[in-house]
CSV table of C-alpha atoms in Angstrom, one decimal:
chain,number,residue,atom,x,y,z
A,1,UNK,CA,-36.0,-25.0,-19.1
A,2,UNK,CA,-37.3,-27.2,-16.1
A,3,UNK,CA,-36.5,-30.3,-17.8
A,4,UNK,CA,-32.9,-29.0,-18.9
A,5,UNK,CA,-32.6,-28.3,-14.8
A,6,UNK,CA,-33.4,-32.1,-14.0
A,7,UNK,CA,-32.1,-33.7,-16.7
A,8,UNK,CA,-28.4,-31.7,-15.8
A,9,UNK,CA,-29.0,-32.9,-12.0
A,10,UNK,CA,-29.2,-36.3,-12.8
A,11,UNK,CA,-26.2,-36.7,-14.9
A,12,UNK,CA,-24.6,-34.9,-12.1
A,13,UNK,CA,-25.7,-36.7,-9.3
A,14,UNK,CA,-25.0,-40.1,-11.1
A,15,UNK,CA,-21.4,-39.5,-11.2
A,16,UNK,CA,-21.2,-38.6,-7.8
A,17,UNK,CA,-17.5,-39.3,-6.7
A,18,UNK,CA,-16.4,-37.4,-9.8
A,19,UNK,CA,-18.8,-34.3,-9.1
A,20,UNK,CA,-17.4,-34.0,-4.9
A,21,UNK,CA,-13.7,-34.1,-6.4
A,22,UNK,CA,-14.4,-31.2,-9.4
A,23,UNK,CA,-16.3,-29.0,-6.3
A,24,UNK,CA,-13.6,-29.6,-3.9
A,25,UNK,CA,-11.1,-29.0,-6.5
A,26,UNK,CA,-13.1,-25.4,-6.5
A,27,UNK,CA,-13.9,-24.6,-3.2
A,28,UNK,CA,-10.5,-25.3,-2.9
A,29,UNK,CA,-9.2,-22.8,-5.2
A,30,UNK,CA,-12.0,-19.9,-4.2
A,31,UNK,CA,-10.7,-20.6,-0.2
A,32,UNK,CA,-7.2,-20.3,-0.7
A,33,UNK,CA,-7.6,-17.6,-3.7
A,34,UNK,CA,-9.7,-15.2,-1.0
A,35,UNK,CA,-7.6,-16.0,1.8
A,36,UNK,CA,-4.1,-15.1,-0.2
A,37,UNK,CA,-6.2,-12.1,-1.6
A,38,UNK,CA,-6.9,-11.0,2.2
A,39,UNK,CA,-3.3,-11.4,3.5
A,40,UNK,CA,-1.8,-9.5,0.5
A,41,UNK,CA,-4.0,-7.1,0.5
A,42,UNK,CA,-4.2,-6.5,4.1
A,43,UNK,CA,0.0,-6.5,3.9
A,44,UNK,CA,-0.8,-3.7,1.1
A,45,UNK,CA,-2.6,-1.7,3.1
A,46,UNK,CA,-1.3,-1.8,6.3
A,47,UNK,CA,2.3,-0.4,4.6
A,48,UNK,CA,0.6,2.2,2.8
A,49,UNK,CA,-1.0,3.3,6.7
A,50,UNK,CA,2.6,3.7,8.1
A,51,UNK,CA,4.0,5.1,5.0
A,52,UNK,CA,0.9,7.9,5.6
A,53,UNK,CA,1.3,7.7,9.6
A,54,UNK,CA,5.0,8.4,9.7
A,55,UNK,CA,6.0,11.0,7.1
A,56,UNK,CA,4.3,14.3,6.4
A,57,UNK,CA,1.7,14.0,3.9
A,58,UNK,CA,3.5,17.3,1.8
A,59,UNK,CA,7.0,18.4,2.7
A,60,UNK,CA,7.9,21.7,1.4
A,61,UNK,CA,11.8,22.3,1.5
A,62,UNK,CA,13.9,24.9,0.4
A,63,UNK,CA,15.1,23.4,-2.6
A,64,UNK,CA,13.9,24.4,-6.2
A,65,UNK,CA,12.8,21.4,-9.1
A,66,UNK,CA,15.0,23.6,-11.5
A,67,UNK,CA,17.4,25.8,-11.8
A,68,UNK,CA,16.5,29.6,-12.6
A,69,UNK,CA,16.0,30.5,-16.5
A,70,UNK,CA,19.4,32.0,-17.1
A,71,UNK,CA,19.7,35.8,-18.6
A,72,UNK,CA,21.6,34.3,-21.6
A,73,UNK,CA,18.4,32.1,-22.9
A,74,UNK,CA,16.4,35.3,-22.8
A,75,UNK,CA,19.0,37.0,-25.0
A,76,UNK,CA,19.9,34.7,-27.4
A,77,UNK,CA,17.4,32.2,-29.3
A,78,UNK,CA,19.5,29.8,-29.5
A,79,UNK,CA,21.5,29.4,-26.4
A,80,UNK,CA,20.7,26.0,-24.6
A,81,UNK,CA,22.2,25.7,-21.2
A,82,UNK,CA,22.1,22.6,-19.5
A,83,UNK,CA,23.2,20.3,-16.3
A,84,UNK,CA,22.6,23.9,-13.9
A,85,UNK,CA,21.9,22.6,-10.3
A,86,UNK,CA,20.1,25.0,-8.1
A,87,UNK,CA,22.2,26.5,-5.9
A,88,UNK,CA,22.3,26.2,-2.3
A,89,UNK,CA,20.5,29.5,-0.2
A,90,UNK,CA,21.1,28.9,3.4
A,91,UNK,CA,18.9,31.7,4.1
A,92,UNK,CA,15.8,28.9,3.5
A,93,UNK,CA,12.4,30.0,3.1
A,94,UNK,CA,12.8,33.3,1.6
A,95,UNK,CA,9.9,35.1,4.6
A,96,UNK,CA,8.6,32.3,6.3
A,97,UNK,CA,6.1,34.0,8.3
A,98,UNK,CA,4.0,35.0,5.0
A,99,UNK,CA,4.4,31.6,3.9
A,100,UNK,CA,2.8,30.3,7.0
A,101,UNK,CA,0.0,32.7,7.5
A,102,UNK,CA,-0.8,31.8,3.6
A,103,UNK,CA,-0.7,28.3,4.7
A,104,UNK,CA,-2.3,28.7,7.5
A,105,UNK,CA,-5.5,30.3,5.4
A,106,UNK,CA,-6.6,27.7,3.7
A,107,UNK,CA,-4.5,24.3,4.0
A,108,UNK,CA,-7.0,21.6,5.0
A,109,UNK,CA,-5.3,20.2,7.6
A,110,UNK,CA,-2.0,21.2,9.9
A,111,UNK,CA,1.7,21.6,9.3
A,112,UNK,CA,5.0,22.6,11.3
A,113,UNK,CA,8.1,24.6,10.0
A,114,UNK,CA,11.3,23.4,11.0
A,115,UNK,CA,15.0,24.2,10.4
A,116,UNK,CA,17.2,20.7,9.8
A,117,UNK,CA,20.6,21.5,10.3
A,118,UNK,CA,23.5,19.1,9.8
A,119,UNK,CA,25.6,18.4,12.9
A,120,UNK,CA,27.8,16.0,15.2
A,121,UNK,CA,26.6,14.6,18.8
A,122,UNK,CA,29.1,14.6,21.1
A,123,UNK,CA,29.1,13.2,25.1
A,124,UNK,CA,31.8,11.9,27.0
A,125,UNK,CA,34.3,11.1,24.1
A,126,UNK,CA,31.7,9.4,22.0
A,127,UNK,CA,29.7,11.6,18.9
A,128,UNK,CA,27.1,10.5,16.7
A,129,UNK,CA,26.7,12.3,13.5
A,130,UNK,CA,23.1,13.7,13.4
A,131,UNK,CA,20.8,16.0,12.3
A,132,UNK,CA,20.0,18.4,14.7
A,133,UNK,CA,16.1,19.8,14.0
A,134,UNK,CA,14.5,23.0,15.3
A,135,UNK,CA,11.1,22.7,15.8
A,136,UNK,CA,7.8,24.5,17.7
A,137,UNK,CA,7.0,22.4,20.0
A,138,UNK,CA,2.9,22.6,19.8
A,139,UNK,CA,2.7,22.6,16.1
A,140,UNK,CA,5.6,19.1,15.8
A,141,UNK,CA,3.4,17.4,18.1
A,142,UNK,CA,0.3,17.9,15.3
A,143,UNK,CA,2.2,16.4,12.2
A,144,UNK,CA,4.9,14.4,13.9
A,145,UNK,CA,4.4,10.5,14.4
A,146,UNK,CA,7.1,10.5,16.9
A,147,UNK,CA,4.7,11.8,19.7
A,148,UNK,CA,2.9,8.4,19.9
A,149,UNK,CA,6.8,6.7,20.4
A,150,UNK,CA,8.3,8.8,23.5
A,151,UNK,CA,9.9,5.8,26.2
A,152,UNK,CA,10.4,8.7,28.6
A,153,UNK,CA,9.6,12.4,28.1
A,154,UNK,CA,7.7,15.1,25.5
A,155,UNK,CA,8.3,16.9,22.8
A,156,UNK,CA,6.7,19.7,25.3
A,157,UNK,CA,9.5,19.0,27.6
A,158,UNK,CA,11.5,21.0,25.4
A,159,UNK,CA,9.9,24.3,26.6
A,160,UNK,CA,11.0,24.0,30.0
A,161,UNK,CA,13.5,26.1,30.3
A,162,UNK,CA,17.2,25.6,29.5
A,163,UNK,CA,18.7,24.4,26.7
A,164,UNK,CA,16.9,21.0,26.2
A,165,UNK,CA,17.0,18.0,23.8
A,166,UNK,CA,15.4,15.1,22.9
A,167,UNK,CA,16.6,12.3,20.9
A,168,UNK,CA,16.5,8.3,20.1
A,169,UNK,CA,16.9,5.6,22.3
A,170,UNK,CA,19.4,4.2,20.1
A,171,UNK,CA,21.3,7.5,19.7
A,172,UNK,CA,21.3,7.9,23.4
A,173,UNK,CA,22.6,4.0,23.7
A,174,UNK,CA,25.2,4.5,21.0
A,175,UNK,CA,26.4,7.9,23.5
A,176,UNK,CA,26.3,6.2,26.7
A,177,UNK,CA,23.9,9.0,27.9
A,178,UNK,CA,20.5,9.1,29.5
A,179,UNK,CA,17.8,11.1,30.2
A,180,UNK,CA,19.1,14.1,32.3
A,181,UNK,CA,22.4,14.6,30.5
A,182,UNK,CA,23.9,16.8,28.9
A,183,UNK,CA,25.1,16.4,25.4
A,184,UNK,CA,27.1,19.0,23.1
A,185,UNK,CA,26.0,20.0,19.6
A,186,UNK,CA,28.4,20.5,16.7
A,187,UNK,CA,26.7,22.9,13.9
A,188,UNK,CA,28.5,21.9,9.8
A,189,UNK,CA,29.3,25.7,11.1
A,190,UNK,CA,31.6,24.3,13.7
A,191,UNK,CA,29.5,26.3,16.6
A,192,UNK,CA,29.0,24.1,19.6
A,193,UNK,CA,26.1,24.1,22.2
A,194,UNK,CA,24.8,22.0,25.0
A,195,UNK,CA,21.6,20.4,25.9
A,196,UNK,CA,19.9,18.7,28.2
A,197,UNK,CA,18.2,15.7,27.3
A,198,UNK,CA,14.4,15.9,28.2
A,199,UNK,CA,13.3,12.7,26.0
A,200,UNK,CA,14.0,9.7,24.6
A,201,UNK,CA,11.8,8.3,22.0
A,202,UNK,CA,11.8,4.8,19.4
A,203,UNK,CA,10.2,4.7,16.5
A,204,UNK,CA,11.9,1.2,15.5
A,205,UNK,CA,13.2,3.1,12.4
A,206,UNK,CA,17.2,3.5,12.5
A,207,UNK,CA,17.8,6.3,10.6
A,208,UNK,CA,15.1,8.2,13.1
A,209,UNK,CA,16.8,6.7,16.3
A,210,UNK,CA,20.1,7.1,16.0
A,211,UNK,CA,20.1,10.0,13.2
A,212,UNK,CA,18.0,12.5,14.6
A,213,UNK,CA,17.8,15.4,17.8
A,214,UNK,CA,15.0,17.8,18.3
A,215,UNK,CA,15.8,20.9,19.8
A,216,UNK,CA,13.8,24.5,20.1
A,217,UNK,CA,14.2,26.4,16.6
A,218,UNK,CA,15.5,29.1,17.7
A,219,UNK,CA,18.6,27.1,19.4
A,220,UNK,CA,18.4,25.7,16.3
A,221,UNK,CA,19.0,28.9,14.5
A,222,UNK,CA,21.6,29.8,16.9
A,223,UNK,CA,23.5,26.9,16.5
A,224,UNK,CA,23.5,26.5,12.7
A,225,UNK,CA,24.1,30.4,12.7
A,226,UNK,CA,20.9,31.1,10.2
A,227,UNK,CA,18.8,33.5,12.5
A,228,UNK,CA,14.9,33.7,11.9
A,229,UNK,CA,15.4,30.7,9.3
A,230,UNK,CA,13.2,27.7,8.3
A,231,UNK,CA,14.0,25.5,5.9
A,232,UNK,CA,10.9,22.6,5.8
A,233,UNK,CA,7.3,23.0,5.9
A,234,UNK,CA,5.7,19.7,6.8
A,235,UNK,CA,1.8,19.3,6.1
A,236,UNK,CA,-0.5,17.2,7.3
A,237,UNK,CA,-3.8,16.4,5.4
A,238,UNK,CA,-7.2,15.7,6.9
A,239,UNK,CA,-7.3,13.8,3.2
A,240,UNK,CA,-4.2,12.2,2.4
A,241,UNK,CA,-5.2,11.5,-1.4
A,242,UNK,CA,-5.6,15.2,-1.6
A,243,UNK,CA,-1.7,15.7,-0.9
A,244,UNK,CA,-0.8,16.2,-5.0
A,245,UNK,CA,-3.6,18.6,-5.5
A,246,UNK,CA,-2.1,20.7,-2.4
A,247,UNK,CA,1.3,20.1,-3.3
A,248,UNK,CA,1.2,21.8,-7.0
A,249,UNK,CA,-0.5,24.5,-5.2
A,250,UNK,CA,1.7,25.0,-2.7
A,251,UNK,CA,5.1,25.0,-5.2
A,252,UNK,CA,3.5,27.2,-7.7
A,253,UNK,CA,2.3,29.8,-4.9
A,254,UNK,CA,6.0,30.0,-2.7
A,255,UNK,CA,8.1,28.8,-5.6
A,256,UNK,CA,9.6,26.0,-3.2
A,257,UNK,CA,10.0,22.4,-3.8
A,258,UNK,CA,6.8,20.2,-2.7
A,259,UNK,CA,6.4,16.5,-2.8
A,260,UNK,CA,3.3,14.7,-2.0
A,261,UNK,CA,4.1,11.6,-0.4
A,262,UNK,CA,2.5,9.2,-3.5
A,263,UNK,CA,5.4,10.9,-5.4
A,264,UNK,CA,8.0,10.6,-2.7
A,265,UNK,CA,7.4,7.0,-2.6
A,266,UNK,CA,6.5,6.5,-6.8
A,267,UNK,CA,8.6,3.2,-7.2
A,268,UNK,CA,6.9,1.5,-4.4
A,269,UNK,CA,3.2,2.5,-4.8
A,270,UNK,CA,4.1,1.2,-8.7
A,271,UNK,CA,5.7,-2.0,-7.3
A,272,UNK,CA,2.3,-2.8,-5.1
A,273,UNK,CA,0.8,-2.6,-8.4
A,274,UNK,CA,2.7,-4.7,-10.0
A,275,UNK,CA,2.7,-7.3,-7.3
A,276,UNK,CA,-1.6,-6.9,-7.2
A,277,UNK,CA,-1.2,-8.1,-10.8
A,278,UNK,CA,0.8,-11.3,-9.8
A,279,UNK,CA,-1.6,-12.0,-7.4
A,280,UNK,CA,-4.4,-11.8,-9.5
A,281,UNK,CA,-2.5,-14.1,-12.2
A,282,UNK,CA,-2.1,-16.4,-9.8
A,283,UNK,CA,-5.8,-16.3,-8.4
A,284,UNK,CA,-6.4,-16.9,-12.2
A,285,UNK,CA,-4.4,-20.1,-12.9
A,286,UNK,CA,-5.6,-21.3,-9.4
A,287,UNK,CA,-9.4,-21.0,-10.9
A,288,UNK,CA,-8.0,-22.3,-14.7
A,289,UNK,CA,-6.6,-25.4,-12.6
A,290,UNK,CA,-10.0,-26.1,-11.4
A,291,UNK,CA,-11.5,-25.6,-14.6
A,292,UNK,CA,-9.9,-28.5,-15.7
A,293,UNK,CA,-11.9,-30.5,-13.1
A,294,UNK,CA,-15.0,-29.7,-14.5
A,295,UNK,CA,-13.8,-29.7,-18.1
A,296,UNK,CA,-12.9,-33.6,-17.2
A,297,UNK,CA,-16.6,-34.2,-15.8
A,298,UNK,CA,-18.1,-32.6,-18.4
A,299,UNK,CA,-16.6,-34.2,-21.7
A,300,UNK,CA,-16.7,-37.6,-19.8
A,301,UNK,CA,-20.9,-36.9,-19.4
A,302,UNK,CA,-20.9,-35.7,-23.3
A,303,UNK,CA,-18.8,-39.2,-24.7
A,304,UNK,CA,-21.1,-41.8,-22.0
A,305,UNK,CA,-24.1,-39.9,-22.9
A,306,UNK,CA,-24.3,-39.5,-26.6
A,307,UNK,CA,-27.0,-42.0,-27.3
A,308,UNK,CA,-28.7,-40.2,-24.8
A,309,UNK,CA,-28.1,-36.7,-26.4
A,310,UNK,CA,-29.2,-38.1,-29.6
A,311,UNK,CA,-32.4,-39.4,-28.3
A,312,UNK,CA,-33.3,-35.8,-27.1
A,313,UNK,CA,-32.2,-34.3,-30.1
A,314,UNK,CA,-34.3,-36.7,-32.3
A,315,UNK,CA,-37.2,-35.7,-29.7
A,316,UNK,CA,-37.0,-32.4,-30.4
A,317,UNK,CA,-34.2,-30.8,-28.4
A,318,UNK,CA,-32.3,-28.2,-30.2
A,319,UNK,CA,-28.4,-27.5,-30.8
A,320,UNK,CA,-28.9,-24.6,-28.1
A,321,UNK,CA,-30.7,-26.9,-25.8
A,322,UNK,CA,-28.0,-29.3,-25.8
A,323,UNK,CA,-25.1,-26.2,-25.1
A,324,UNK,CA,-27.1,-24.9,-22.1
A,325,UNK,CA,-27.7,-28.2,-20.8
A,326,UNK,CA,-23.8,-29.0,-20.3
A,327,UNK,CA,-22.9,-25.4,-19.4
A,328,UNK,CA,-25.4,-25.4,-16.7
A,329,UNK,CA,-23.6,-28.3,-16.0
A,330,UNK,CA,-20.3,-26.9,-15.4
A,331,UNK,CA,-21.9,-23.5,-13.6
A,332,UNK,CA,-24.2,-25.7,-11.2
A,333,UNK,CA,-20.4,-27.6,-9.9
A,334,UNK,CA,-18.5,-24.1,-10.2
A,335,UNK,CA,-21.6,-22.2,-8.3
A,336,UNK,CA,-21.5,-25.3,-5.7
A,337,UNK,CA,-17.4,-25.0,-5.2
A,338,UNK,CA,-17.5,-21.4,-4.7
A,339,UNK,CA,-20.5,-21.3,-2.0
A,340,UNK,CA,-17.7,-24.1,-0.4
A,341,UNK,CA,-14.9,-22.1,-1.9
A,342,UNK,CA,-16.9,-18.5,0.9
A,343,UNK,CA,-16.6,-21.0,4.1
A,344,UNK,CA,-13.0,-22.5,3.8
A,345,UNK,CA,-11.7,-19.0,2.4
A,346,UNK,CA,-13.2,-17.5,5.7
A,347,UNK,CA,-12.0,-20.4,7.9
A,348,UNK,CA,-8.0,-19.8,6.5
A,349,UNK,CA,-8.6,-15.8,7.3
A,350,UNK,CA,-10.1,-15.9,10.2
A,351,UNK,CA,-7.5,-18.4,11.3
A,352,UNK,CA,-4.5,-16.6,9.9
A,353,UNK,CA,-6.0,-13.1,11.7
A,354,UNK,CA,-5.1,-14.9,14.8
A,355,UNK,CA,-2.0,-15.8,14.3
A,356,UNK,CA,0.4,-13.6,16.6
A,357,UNK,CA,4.0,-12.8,17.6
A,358,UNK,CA,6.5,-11.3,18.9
A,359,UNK,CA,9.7,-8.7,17.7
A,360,UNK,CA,12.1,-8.2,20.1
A,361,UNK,CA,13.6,-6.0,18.3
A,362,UNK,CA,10.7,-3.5,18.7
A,363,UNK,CA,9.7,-4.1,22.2
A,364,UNK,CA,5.8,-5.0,20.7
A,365,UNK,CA,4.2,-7.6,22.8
A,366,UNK,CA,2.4,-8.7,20.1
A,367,UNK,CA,2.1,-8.3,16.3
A,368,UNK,CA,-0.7,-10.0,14.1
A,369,UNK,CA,-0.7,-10.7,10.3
A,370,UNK,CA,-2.5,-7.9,8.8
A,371,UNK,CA,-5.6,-8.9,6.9
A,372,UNK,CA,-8.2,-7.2,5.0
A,373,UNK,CA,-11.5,-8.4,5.3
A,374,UNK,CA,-13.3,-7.4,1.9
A,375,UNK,CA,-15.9,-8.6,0.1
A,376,UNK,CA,-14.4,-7.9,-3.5
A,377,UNK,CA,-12.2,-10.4,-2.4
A,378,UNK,CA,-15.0,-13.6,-2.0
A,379,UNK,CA,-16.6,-11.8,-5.4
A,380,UNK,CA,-13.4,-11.8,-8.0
A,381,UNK,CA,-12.3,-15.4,-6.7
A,382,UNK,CA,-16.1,-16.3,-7.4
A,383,UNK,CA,-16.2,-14.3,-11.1
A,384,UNK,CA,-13.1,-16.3,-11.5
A,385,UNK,CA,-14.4,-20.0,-10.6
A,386,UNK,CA,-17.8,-19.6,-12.8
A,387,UNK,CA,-15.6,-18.2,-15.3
A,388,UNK,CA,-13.7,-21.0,-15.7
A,389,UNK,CA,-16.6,-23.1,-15.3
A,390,UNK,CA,-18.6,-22.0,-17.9
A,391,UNK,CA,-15.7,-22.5,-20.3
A,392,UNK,CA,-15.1,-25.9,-19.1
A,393,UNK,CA,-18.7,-27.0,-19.4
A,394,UNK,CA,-19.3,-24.6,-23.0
A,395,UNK,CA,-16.3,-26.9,-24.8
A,396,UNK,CA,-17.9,-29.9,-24.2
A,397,UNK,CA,-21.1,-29.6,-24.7
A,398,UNK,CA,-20.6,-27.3,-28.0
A,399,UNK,CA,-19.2,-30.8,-29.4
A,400,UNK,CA,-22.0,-32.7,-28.1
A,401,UNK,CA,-24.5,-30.1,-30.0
A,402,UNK,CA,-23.2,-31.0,-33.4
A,403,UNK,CA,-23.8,-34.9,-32.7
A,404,UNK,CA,-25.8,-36.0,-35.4
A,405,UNK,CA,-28.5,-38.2,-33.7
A,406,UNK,CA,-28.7,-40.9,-36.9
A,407,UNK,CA,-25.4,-41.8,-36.9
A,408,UNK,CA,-25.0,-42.3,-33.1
A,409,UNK,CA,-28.7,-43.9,-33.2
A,410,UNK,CA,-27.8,-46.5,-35.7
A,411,UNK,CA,-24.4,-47.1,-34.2
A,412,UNK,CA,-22.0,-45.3,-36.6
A,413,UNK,CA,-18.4,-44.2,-35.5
């Protein structure tokens, strides 16, 4: 085996030029594979984080998956009704305090009820339609993202006395109003009410800041005219992974709609999968591209070496000898790019984890590229390059194994 090792190193080394292009042609491929890796990935992950950050984790409403079995079905064998819609109960979550102190029992985590109620935003001849949302103050402030994006004000600010409000920025701007005003609320119900407005929050997402006032829940109640009434339970896991798990439990316990968030958001979680697939295609034709590099060296070695090849055959070296010779060949350049292939793929990461700038539009002094730093990364772009390596030097040298020494020896074609 030691002689195999120096005799591949000198055909190597003694086509020098050729050998620095096949590993740059690698390295190449591994450092730009692991740096595309770490910017998709870390674009992945950083959309899954909001999408966990800024929506409850299980939202319970008071909506039902299906309609009620009808009496008719139980009567007759073969009655099949179909396209029933369950109907609307504005009474919401039939007793909402049992619900919550079941809730509160074992859920692994926190949650808030709320009452959404549909409604019209009206100040100084201007209104914004909206949806006006009753909430507890203390327990929104556990589950809701929108703490963390208050420009002036609290969520707390709502208890201060009065009839208080708090609302978007861009709601506010659309309104002409500020904080200290006082806006009136329209209920679907046509009751109206006033409020103050306590706080003014941005959470850069439209629908949220121009769409949305938070109000105590019972003014809430009062205004849409449902007393005592919730009609969303949001939860908040200390294990977001667990949310499906919780969420069957949950529907099959208060007979109320729950979605988990992976099933709220189905089509995209299946399109990041999708596009991880591309990516990995592409990672793959990068490292088949390379291959052909080595491919190249390797059957050029196998047709200027043959008298050579049949010298060590007639010497003794077997058909087996000859294959491992030439794929050790092609693994010593594909091992070589890839250890290149670490540095550069580093270099481009670390470089693009640098790179910063500016939205206006969000009022962020500075955004970065989100990157993921993972080693699977460095070790699939790696599987990949001696992959292709190994085929590359194997297809070459399996010819060069059947070379029958005589005839090369003795100068035949």
């Amino acid at each position: 085996m030691h002689l195999i090792l120096d005799i591949a190193w000198t055909h190597i080394a003694g086509r020098g030029r050729q050998t620095v292009v096949a590993i740059v042609g690698v390295a190449v491929g591994v450092g730009f594979s692991i740096a595309m890796a770490a910017l998709m990935q870390g674009g992945q992950d950083d959309f899954v984080r909001q999408l966990v950050d800024t929506m409850p984790h299980v939202e319970v409403s008071d909506e039902q998956r299906s309609a009620r079995r009808q009496p008719a079905e139980d009567v007759f064998e073969v009655a099949a009704i179909s396209g029933l819609r369950p109907r609307d109960d504005r009474r919401g979550i039939i007793n909402p305090t049992a619900a919550q102190s079941w809730l509160d029992e074992w859920i692994p985590g926190r949650f808030a009820a709320t009452l959404h109620a549909e409604g019209v935003i009206r100040y100084s001849g201007r209104e914004v339609g909206a949806v006006v949302i009753g909430i507890d103050p203390e327990r929104e402030a556990s589950v809701s993202p929108i703490v963390e994006d208050f420009r002036e004000g609290s969520f707390a600010a709502l208890t201060a006395g009065g009839n208080n409000v708090v609302i978007g920025d861009t709601m506010a701007s659309r309104l002409g109003a500020g904080l200290g005003d006082t806006i009136t609320a329209v209920s679907s119900e046509g009751l109206t009410r006033n409020f103050k407005i306590v706080g003014l929050f941005h959470t850069g997402t439209t629908a949220r800041d121009e769409g949305e006032a938070y109000v105590l829940q019972k003014n809430a109640q009062i205004l849409s005219n449902r007393p005592n009434a919730i009609n969303r339970i949001s939860i908040k896991l200390d294990d977001p992974n667990a949310a499906p798990t919780i969420a069957r439990r949950v529907e099959a316990e208060l007979g109320y709609k729950a979605v988990a968030w992976q099933e709220a958001n189905e089509s995209i979680l299946e399109a990041l999968v999708v596009r991880n697939i591309i990516m990995y295609t592409v990672v793959a034709a990068i490292m088949l591209v390379a291959g052909f590099g080595i491919f190249n060296i390797i059957s050029t070695i196998t047709h200027e070496k043959a008298r050579d090849i049949a010298i060590m055959k007639s010497l003794g070296f077997s058909e087996a000898d000859m294959r491992r010779l030439f794929v050790l060949e092609g693994l010593a350049i594909g091992g070589a790019g890839s250890l290149l292939g670490w540095a550069l793929g580093f270099s481009i990461t670390y470089a693009l984890s640098l790179v910063h700038f500016e939205i206006a539009a969000t009022g962020q002094e500075m955004t970065r590229l989100p990157i993921a730093w993972s080693m699977l990364h460095y070790l699939i772009a790696t599987a990949s390059a001696v992959g292709s390596a190994a085929v590359a030097g194997y297809l070459p040298a399996r010819r060069a194994a059947h070379l029958n020494p005589v005839d090369i020896i003795r100068g035949a074609t």
